Coordinates of C-alpha atoms in Angstrom, one line a residue:
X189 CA -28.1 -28.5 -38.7
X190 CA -24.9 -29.8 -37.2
X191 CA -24.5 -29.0 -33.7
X192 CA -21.4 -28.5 -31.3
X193 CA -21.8 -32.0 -29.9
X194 CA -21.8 -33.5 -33.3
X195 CA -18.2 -31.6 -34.2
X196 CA -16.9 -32.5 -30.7
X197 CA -17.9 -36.4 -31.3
X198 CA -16.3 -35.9 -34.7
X199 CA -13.1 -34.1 -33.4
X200 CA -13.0 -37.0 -30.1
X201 CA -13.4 -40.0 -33.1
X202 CA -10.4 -38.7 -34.9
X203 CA -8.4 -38.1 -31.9
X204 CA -8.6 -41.3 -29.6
X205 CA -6.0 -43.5 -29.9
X206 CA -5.9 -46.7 -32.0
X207 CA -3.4 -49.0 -29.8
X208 CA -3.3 -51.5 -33.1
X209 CA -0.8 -50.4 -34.5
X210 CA 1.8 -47.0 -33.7
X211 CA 4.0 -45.4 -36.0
X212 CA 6.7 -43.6 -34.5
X213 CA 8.9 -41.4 -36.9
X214 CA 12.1 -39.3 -35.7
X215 CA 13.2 -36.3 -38.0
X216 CA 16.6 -34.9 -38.1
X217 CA 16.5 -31.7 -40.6
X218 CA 19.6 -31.0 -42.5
X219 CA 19.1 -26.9 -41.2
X220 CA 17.2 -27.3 -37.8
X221 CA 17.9 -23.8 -37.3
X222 CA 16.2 -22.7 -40.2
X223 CA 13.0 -21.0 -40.2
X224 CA 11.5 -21.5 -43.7
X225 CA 12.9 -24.9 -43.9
X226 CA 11.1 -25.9 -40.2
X227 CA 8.1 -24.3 -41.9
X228 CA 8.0 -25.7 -45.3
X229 CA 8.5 -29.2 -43.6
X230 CA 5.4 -28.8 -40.8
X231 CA 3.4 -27.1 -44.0
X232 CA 3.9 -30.2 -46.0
X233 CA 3.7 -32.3 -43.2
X234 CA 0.3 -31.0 -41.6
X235 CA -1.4 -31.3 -45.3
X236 CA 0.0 -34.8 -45.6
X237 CA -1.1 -35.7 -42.2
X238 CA -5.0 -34.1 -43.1
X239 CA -5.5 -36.3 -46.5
X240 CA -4.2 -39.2 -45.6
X241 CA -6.5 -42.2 -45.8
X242 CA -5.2 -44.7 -43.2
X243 CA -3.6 -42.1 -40.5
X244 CA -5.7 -42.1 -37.8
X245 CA -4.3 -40.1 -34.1
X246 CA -1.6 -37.9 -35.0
X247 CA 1.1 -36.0 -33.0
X248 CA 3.9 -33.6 -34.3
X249 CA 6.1 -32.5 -31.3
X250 CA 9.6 -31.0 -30.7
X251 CA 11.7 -32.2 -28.4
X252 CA 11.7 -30.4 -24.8
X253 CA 14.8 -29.0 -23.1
X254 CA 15.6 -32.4 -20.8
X255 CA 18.6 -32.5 -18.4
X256 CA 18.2 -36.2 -18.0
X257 CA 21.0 -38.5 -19.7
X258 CA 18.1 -40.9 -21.0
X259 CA 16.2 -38.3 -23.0
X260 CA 17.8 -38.3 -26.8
X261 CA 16.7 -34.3 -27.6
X262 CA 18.7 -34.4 -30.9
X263 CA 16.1 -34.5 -33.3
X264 CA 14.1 -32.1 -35.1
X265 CA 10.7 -33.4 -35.1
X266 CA 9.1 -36.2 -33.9
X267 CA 5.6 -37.8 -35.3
X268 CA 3.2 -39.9 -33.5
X269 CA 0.6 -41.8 -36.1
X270 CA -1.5 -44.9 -35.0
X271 CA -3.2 -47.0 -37.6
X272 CA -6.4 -49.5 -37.2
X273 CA -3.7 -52.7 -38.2
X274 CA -0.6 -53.1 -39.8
X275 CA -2.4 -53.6 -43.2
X276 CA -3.5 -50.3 -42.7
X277 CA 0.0 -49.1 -41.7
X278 CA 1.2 -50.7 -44.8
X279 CA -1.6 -49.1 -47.3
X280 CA -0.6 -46.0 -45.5
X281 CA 3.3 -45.9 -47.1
X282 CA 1.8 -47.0 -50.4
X283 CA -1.0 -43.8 -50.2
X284 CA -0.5 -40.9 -53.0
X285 CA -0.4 -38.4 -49.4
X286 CA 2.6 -40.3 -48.2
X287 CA 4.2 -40.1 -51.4
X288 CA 3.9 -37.0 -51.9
X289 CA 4.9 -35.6 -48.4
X290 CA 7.9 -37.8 -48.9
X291 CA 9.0 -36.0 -52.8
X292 CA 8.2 -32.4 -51.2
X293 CA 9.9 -32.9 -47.6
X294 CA 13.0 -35.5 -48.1
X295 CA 15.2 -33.2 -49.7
X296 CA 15.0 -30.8 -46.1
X297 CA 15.8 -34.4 -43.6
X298 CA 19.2 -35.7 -43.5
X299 CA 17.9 -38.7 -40.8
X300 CA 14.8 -40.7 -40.2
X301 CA 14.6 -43.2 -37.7
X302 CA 10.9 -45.1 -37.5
X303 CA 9.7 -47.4 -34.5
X304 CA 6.8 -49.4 -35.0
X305 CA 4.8 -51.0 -32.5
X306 CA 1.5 -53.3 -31.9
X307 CA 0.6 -54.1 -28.8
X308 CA 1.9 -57.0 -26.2
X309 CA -0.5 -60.1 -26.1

């Protein structure tokens, strides 16, 4: 019988964050103001995001309304992923989910912009 502690530990494995190795994608959609294009992007993206191998913590946000100078708001999306080591990163553009997100989504982006980052030793 699975209990509610064992789906909490579950949920808390999946969701703590792997400092090895963070992925951090910017998405500029060619029609931001568009309602079934935002929603066949977070569709495909959400299903990419749940069969993917390698992705471990995940974060899809928007950006806020900011009135300070520093904060670039311009994009559409932004996507948090961290990976267990930049093999795994690396397996992780290779994987069939990845692939596939990319054939079904790229057509809707006209800029990506992709920060990786490992941690200072």
């Amino acid at each position: 019988m699975i209990t509610l502690m064992t789906i909490i530990s579950a949920c808390q494995d999946k969701n703590d964050f792997d400092k090895n190795f963070v992925h951090t994608v910017y998405f500029w959609l060619n029609n931001p103001d568009s309602k079934e294009d935002r929603m066949a992007f977070e569709t495909s993206l959400k299903k990419f995001l749940n069969t993917s191998k390698y992705a471990k913590t995940n974060f899809i946000g928007t950006p806020p309304s900011a009135s300070r100078d520093v904060v670039d708001g311009s994009f559409t999306y932004s996507l948090l992923v961290t990976f267990s080591s930049a093999e795994a990163q690396e397996q992780y553009q290779k994987e069939e989910a990845h692939l596939l997100f990319i054939k079904e989504s790229s057509n809707l982006w006209k800029k990506v912009i992709v920060y990786d980052s490992q941690p200072s030793e």
